[in-house]
PDB file of C-alpha atoms in Angstrom:
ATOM      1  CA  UNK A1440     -10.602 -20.788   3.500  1.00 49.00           C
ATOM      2  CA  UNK A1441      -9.299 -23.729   5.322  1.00 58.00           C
ATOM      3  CA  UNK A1442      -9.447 -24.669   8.897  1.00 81.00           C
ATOM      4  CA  UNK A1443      -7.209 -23.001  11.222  1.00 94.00           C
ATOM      5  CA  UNK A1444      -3.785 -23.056  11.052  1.00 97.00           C
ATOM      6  CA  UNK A1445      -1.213 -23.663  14.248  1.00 97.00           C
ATOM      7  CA  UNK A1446       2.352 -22.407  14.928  1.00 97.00           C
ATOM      8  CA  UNK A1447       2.985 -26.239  15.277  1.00 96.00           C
ATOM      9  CA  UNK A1448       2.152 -26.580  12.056  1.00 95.00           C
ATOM     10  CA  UNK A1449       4.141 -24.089  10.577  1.00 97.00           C
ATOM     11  CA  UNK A1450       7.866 -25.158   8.536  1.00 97.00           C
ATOM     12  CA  UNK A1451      10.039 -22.557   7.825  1.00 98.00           C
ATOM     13  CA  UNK A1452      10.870 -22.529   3.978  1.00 98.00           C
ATOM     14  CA  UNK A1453       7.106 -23.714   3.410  1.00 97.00           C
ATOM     15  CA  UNK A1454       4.760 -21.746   1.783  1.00 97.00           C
ATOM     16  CA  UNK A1455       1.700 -20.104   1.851  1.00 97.00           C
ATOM     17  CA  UNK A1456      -1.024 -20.906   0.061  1.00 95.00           C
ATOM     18  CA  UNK A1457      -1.026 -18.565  -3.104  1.00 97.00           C
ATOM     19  CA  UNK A1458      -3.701 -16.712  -4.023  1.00 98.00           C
ATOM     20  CA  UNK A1459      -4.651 -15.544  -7.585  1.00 98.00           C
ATOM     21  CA  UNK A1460      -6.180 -12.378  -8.880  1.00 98.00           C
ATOM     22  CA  UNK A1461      -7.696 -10.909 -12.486  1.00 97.00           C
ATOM     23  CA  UNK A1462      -8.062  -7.205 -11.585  1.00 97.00           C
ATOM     24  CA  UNK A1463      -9.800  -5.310 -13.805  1.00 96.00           C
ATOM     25  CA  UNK A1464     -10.506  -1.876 -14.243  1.00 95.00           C
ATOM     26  CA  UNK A1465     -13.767  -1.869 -12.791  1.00 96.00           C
ATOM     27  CA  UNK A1466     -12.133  -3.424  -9.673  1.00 96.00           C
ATOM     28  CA  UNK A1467      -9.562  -0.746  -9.799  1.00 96.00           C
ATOM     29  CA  UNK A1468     -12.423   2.260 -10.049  1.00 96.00           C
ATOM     30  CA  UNK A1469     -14.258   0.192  -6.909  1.00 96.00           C
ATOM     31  CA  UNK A1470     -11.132   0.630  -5.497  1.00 94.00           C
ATOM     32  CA  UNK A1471     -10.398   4.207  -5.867  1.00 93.00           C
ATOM     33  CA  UNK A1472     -13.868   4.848  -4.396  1.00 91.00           C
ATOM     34  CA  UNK A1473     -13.472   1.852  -1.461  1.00 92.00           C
ATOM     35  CA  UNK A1474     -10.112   4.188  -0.560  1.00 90.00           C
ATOM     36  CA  UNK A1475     -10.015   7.963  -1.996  1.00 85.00           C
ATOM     37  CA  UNK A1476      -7.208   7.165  -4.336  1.00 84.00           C
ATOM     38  CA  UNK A1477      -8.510   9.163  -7.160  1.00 84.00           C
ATOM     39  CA  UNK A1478      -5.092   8.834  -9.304  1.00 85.00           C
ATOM     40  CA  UNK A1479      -6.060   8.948 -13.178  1.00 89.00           C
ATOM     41  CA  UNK A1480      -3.582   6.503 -13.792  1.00 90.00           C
ATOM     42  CA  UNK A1481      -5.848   3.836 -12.459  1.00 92.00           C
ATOM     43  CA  UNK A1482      -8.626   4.261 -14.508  1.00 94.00           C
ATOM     44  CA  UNK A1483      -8.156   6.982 -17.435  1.00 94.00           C
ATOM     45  CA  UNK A1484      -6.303   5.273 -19.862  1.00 95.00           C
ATOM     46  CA  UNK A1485      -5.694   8.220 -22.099  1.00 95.00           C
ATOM     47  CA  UNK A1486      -4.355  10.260 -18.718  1.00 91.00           C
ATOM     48  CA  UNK A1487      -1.875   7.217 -18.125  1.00 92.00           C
ATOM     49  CA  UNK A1488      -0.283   7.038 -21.378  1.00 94.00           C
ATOM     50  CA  UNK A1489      -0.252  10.740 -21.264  1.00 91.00           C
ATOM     51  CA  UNK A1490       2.460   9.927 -17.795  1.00 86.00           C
ATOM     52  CA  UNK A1491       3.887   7.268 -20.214  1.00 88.00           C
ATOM     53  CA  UNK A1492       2.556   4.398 -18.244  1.00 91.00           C
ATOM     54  CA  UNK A1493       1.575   1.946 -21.161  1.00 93.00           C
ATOM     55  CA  UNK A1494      -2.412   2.059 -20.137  1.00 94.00           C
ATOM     56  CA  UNK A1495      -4.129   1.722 -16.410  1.00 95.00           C
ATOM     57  CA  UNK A1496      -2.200   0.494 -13.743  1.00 94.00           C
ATOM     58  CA  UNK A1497      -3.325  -1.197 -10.490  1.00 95.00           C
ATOM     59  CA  UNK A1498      -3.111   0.761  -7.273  1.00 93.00           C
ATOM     60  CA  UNK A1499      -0.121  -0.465  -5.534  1.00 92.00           C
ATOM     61  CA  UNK A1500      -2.321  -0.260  -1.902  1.00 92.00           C
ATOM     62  CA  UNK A1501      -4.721  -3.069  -3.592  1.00 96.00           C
ATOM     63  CA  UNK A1502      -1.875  -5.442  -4.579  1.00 96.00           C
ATOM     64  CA  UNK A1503      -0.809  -4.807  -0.770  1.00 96.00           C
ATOM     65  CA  UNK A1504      -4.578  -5.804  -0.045  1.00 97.00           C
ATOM     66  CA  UNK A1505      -4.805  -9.076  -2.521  1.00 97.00           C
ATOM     67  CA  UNK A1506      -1.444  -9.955  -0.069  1.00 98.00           C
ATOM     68  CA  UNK A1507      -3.324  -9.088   3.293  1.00 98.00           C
ATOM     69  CA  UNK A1508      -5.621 -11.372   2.101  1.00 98.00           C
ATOM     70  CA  UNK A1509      -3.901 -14.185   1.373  1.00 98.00           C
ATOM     71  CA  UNK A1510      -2.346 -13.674   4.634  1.00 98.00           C
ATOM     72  CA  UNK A1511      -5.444 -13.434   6.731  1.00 97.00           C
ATOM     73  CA  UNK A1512      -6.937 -16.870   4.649  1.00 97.00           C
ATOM     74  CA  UNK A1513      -3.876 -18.382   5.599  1.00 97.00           C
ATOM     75  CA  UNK A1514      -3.518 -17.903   9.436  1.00 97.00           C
ATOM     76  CA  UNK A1515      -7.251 -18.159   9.792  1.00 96.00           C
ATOM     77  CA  UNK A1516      -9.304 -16.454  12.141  1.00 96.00           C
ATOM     78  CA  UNK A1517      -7.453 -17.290  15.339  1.00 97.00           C
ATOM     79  CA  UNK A1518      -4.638 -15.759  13.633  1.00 97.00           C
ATOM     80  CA  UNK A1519      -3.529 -12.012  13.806  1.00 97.00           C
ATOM     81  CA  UNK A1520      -1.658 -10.033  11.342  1.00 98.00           C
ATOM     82  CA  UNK A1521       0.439  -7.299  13.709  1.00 98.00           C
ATOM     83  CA  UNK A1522       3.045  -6.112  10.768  1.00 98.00           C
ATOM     84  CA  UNK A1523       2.906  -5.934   7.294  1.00 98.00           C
ATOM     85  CA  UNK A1524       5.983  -4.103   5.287  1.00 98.00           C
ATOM     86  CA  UNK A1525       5.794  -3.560   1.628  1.00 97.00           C
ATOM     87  CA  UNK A1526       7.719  -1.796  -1.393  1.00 96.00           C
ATOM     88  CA  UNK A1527       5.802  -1.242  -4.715  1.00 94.00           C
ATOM     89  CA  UNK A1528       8.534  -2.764  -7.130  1.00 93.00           C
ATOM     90  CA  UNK A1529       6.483  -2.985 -10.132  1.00 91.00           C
ATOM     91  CA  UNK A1530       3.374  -2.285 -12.047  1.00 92.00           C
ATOM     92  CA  UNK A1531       0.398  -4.705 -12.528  1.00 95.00           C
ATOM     93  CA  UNK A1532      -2.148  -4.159 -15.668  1.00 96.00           C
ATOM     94  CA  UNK A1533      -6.000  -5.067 -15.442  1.00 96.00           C
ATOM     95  CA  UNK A1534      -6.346  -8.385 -17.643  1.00 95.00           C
ATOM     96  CA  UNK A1535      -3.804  -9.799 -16.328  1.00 96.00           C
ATOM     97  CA  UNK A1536      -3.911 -12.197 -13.362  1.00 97.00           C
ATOM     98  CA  UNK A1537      -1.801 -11.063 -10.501  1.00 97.00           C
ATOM     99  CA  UNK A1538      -0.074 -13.653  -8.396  1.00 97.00           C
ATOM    100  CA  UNK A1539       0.300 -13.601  -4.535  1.00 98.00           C
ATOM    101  CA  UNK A1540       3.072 -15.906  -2.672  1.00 98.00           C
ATOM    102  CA  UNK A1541       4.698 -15.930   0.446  1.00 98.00           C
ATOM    103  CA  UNK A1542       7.254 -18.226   2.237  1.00 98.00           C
ATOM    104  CA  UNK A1543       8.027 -18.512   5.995  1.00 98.00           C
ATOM    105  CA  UNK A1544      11.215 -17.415   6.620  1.00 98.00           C
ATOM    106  CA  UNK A1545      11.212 -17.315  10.590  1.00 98.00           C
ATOM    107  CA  UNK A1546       9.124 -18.601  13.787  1.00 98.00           C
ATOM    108  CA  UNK A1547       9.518 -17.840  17.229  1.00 98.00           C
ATOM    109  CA  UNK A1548       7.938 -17.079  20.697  1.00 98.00           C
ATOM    110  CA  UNK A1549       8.535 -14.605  22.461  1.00 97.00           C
ATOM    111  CA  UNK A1550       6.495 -13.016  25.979  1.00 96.00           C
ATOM    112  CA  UNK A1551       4.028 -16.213  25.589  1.00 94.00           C
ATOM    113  CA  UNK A1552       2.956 -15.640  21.812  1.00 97.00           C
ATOM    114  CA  UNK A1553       3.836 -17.613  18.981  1.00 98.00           C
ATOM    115  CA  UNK A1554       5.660 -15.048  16.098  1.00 98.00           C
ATOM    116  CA  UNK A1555       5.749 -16.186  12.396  1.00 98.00           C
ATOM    117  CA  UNK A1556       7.638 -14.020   9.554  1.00 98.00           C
ATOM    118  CA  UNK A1557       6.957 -15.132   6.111  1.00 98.00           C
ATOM    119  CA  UNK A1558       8.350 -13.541   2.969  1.00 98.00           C
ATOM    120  CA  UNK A1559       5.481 -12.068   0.440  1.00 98.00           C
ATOM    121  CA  UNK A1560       5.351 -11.040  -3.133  1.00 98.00           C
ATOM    122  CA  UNK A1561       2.809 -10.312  -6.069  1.00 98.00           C
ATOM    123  CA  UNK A1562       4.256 -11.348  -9.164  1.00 96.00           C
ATOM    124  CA  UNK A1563       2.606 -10.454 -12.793  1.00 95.00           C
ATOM    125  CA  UNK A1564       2.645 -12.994 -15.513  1.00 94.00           C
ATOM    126  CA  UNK A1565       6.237 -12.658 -16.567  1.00 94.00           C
ATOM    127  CA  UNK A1566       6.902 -13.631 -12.678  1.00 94.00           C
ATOM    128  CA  UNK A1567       8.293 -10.529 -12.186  1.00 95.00           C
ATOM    129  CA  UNK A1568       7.888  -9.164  -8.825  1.00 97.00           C
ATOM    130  CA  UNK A1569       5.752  -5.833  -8.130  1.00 96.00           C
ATOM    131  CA  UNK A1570       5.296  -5.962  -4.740  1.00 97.00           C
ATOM    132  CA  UNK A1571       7.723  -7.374  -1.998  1.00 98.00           C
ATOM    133  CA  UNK A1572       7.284  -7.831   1.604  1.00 97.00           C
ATOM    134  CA  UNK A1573       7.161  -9.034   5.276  1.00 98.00           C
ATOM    135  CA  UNK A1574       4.260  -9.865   7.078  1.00 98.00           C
ATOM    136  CA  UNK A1575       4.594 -11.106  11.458  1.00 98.00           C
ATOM    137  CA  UNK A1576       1.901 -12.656  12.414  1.00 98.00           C
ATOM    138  CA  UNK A1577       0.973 -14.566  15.794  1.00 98.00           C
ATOM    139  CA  UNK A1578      -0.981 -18.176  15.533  1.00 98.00           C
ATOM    140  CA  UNK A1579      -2.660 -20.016  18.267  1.00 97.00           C
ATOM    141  CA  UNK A1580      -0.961 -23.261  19.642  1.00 97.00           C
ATOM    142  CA  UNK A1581      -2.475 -26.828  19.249  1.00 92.00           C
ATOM    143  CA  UNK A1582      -1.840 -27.313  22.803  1.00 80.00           C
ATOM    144  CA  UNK A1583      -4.008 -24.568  24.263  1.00 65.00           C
TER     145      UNK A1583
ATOM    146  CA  UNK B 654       6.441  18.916 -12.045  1.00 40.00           C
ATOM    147  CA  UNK B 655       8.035  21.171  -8.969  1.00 40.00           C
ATOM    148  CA  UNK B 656       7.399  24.109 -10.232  1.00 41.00           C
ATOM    149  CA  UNK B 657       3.543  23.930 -11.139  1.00 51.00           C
ATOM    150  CA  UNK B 658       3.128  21.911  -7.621  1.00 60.00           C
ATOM    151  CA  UNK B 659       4.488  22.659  -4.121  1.00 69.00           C
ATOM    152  CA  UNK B 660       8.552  22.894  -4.379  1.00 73.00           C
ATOM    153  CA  UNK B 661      10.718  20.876  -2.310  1.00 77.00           C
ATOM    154  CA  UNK B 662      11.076  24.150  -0.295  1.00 81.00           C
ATOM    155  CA  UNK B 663       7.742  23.989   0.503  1.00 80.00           C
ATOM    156  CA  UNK B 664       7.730  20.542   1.251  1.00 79.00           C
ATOM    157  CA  UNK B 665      10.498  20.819   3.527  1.00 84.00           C
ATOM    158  CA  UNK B 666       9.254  23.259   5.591  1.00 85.00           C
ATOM    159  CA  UNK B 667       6.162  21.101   6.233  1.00 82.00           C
ATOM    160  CA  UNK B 668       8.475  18.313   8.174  1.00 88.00           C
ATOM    161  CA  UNK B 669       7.334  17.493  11.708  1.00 89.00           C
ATOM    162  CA  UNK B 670       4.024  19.236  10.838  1.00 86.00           C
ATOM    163  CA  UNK B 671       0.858  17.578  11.545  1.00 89.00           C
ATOM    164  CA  UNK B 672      -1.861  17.838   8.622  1.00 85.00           C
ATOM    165  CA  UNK B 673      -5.204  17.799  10.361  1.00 86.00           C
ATOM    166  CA  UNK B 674      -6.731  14.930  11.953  1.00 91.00           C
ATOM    167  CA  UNK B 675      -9.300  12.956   9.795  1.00 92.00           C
ATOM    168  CA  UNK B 676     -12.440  11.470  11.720  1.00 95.00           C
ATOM    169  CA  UNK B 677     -14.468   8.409  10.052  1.00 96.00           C
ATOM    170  CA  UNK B 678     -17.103   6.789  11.616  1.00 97.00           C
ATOM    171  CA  UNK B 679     -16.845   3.188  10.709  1.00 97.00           C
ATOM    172  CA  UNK B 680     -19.843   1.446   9.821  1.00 97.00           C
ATOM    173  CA  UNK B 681     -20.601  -2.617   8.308  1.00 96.00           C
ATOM    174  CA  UNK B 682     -21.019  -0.751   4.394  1.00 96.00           C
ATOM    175  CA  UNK B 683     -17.508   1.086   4.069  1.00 95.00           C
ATOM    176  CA  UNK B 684     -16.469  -2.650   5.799  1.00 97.00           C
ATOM    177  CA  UNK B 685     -18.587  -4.459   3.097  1.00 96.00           C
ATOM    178  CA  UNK B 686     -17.274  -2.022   0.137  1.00 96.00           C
ATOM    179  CA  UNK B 687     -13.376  -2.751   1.128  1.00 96.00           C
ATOM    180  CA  UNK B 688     -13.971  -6.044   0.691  1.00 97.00           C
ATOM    181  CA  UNK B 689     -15.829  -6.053  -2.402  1.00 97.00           C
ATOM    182  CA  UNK B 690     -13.086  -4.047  -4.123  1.00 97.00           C
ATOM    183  CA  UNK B 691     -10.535  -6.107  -2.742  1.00 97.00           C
ATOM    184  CA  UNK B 692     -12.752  -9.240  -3.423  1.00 97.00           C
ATOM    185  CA  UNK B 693     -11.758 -10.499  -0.186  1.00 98.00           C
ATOM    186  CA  UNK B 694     -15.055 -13.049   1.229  1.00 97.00           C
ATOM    187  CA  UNK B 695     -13.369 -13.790   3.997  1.00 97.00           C
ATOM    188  CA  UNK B 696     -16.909 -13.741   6.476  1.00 97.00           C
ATOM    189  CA  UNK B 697     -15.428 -12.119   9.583  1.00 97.00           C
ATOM    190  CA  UNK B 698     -15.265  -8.682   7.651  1.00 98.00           C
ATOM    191  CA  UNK B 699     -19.228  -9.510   6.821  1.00 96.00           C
ATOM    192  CA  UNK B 700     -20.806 -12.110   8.448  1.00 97.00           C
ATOM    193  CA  UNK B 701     -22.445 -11.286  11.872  1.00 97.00           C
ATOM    194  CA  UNK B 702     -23.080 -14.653  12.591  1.00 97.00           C
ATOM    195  CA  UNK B 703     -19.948 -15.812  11.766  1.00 96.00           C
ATOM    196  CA  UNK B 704     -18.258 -13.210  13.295  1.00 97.00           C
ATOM    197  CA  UNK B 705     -19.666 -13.717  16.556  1.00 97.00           C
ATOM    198  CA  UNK B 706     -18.631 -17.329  17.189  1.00 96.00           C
ATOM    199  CA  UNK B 707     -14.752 -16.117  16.107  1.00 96.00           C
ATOM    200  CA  UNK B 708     -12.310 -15.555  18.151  1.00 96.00           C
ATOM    201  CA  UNK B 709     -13.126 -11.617  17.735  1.00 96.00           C
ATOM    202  CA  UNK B 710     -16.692 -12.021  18.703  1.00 96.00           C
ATOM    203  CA  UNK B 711     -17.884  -9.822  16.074  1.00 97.00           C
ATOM    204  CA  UNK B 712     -17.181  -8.452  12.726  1.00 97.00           C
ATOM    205  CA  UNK B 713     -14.415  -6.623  12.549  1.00 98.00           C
ATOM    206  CA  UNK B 714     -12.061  -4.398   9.416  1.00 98.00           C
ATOM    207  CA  UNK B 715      -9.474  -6.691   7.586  1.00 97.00           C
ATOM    208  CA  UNK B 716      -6.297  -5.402   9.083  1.00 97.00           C
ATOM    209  CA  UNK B 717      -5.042  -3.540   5.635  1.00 96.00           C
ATOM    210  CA  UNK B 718      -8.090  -1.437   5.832  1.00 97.00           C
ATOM    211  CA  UNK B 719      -6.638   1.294   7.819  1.00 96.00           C
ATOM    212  CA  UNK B 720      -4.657   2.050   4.486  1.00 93.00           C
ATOM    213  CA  UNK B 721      -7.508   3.828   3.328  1.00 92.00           C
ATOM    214  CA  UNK B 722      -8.539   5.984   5.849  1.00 91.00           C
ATOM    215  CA  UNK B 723      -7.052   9.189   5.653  1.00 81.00           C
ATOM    216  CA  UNK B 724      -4.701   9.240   2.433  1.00 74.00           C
ATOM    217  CA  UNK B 725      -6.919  11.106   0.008  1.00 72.00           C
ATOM    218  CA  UNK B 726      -6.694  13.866   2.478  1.00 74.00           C
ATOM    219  CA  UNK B 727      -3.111  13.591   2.645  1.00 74.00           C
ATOM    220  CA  UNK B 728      -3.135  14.042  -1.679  1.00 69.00           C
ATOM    221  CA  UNK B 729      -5.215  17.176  -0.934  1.00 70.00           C
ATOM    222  CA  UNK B 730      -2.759  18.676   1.344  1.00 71.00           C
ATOM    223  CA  UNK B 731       0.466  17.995  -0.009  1.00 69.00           C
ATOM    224  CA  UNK B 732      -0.237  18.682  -4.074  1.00 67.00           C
ATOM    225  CA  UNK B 733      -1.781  21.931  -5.567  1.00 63.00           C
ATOM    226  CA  UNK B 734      -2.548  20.876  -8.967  1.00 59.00           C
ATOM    227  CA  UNK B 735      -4.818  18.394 -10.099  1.00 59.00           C
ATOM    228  CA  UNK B 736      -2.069  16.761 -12.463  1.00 58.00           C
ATOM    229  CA  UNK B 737       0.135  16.179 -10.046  1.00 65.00           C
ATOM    230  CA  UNK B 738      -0.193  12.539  -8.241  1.00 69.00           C
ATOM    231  CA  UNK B 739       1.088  10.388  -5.514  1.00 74.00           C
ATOM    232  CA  UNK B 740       1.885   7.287  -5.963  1.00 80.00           C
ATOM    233  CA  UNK B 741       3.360   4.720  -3.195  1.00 84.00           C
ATOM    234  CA  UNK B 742       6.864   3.815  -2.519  1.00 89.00           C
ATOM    235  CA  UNK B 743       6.363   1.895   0.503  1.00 93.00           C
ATOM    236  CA  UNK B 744       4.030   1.046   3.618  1.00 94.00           C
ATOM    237  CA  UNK B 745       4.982  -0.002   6.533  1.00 97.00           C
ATOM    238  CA  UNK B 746       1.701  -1.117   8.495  1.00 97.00           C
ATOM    239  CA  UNK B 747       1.562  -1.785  12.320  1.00 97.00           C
ATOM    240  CA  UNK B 748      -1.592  -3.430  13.699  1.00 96.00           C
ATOM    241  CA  UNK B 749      -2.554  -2.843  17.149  1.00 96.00           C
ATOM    242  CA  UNK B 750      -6.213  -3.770  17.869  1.00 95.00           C
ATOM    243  CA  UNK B 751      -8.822  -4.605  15.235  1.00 96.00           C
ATOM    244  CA  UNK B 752     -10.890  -2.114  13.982  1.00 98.00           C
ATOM    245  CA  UNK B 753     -15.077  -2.611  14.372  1.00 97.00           C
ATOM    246  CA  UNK B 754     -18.466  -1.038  13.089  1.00 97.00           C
ATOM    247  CA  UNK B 755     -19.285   1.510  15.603  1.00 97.00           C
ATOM    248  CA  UNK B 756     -15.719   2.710  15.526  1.00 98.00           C
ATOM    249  CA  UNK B 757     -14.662   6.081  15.280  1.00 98.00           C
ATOM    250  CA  UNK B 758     -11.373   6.089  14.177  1.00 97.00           C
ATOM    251  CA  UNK B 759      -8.923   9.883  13.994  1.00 97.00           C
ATOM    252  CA  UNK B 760      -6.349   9.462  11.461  1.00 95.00           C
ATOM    253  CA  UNK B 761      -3.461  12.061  12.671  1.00 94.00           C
ATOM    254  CA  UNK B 762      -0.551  11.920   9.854  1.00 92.00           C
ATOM    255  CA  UNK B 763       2.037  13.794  10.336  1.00 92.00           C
ATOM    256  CA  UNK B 764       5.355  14.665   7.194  1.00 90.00           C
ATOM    257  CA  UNK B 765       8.467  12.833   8.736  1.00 92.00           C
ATOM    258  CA  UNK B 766      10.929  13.301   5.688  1.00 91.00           C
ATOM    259  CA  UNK B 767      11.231  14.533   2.653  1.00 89.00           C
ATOM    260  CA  UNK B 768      13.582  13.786   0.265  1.00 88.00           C
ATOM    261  CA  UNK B 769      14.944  14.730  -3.783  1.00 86.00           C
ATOM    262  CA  UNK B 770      16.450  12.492  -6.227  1.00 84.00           C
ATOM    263  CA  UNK B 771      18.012  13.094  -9.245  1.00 83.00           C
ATOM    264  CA  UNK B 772      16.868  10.257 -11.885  1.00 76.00           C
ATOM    265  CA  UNK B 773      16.657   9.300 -15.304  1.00 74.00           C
ATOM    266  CA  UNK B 774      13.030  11.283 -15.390  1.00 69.00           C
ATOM    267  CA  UNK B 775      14.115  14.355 -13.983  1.00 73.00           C
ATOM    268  CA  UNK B 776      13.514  14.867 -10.076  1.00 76.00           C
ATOM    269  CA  UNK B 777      11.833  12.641  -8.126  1.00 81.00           C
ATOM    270  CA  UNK B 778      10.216  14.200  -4.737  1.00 85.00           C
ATOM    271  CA  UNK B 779       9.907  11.243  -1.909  1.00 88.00           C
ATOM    272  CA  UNK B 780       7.635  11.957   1.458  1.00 88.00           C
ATOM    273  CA  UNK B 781       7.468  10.411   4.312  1.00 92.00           C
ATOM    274  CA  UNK B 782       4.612  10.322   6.501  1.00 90.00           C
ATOM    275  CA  UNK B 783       3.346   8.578   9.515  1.00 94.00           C
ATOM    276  CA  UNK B 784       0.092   7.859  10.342  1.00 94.00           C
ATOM    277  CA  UNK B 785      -1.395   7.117  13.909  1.00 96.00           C
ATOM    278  CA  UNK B 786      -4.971   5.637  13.768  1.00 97.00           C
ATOM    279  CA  UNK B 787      -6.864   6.005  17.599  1.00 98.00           C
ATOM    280  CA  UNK B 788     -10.005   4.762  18.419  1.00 98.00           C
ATOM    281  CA  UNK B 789     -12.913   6.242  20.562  1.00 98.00           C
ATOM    282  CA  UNK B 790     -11.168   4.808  23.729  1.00 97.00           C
ATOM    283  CA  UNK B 791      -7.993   6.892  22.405  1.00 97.00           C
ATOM    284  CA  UNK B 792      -6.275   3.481  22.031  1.00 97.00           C
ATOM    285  CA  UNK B 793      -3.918   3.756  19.135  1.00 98.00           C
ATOM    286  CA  UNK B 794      -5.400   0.847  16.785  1.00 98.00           C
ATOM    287  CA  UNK B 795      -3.068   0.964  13.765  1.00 98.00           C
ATOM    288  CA  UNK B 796       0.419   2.957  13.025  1.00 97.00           C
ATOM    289  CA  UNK B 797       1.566   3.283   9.466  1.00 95.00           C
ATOM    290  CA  UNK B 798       4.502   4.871   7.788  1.00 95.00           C
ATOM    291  CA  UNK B 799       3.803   5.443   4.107  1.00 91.00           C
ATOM    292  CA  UNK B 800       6.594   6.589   1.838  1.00 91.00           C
ATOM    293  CA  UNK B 801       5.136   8.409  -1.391  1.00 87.00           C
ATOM    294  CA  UNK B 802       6.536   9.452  -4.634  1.00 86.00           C
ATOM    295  CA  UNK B 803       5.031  13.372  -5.829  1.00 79.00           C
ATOM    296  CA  UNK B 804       4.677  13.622  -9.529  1.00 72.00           C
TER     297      UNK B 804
END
């Protein structure tokens, strides 16, 4: 983590700072427990090729997790994340390293608080996206 | 699929209904296992120390945590079999107030749509919930509209 980050700061079209993963499928069974999503397909390999899937596949609610995190390192702990919208697009595999990115895309302030909208994604290693998204979030001024 | 789980009839006439509220008593562990599977160190979901001197004032959930409170129970209501699964379309999360230890947070999700498709695969049942997440103060804390694809 860095130090915080102001609405001053902020450009729109800039980016956040990515963040990488390397799930594996012991991260995806800590997962199932950590949440109560007990699908097979994330940690039976024989019961996901039996659905077709080509082995285990990460849970689509931890890829929206890896991106909450990468938003909350980003607008630091004076920062708050009010909205976070997401479509599962794609599958990720254990063993391979998942990629999280976001752009801004607006900023604004509106009843006294400072509004950012950024653009997110995960991506897998043929930068194909799995996950897209929008995340709001409010940031303290420099001034104040 | 349909046929061995609940059919879209079935489904249907579930729409507007509430499933039963879920009650979880938040403490530092569940905190502290969320953010070991996510393998998310970020020290205000961990560190009291930390924690304290932030802008919070104490530890409190990462603000995607709220995803897992409440969805297993919405797999045991909705499918009958233990083949069938749900996997997500979308999520659409709201955050309201943060969530602490010492919490007790009721998870009241109730079916707003549900929906066929014709595919490729064969049919394709979407549902829609929403989810309303209160604390002890009955101060709504998180809102989220999942949409889920039954298998």
């Amino acid at each position: 983590m860095t130090g915080q980050l102001y609405y001053e700061g902020v450009v729109v079209g800039g980016e956040i700072t990515t963040l990488l993963k390397q799930p594996t499928t012991r991260q995806l069974v800590m997962w199932a427990g950590a949440s109560g999503d007990y699908n097979p397909i994330h940690y039976d390999k024989d019961f996901a090729q039996s659905r077709g899937l080509p082995g285990v596949v990460v849970h689509g609610q931890l890829a929206s997790c890896f991106l909450g995190q990468m938003v909350t390192d980003w607008i630091g702990e004076q920062g708050r994340l009010k909205k976070l919208t997401l479509t599962y697009r794609g599958m990720n595999f254990p063993g391979e390293t998942l990629i999280c990115k976001g752009t801004v895309t607006k900023k604004y302030i509106e009843d006294g608080q400072r509004f950012v909208v950024c653009s997110l994604w995960t991506e897998n290693p043929k930068r194909e996206k799995t996950v897209t998204g929008t995340a709001v979030v409010t940031l303290p001024s420099r001034g104040s | 699929m349909a046929a061995d789980g609940l059919s879209i009839e079935e489904l249907k006439s579930k729409i507007g209904a509430e499933l039963e509220p879920v009650v979880y008593e938040i403490e530092k562990g569940m905190l502290r296992r969320f953010a070991q599977a996510v393998g998310d160190p970020n020290p205000l979901w961990q560190d009291d120390e930390y924690a304290a001197k932030s802008s919070f004032g104490s530890i409190i959930a990462p603000p995607t945590f709220v995803l897992t409170l409440g969805f297993d129970r919405v797999v045991h209501q909705l499918t009958r079999i233990p083949s069938q699964t749900i996997i997500h379309a979308t999520t659409e999360l709201e955050h309201c107030q943060p969530v602490r230890p010492g919490d007790v947070i009721t998870a009241t999700t109730k079916i707003a749509g549900v929906r066929q498709r014709e595919g490729k695969i064969g049919k394709t049942t979407f549902v829609t919930f929403d989810i309303t997440y209160k604390n002890q103060r009955q101060e709504v804390v998180a809102r989220c509209r999942q949409m889920a694809i039954i298998r």
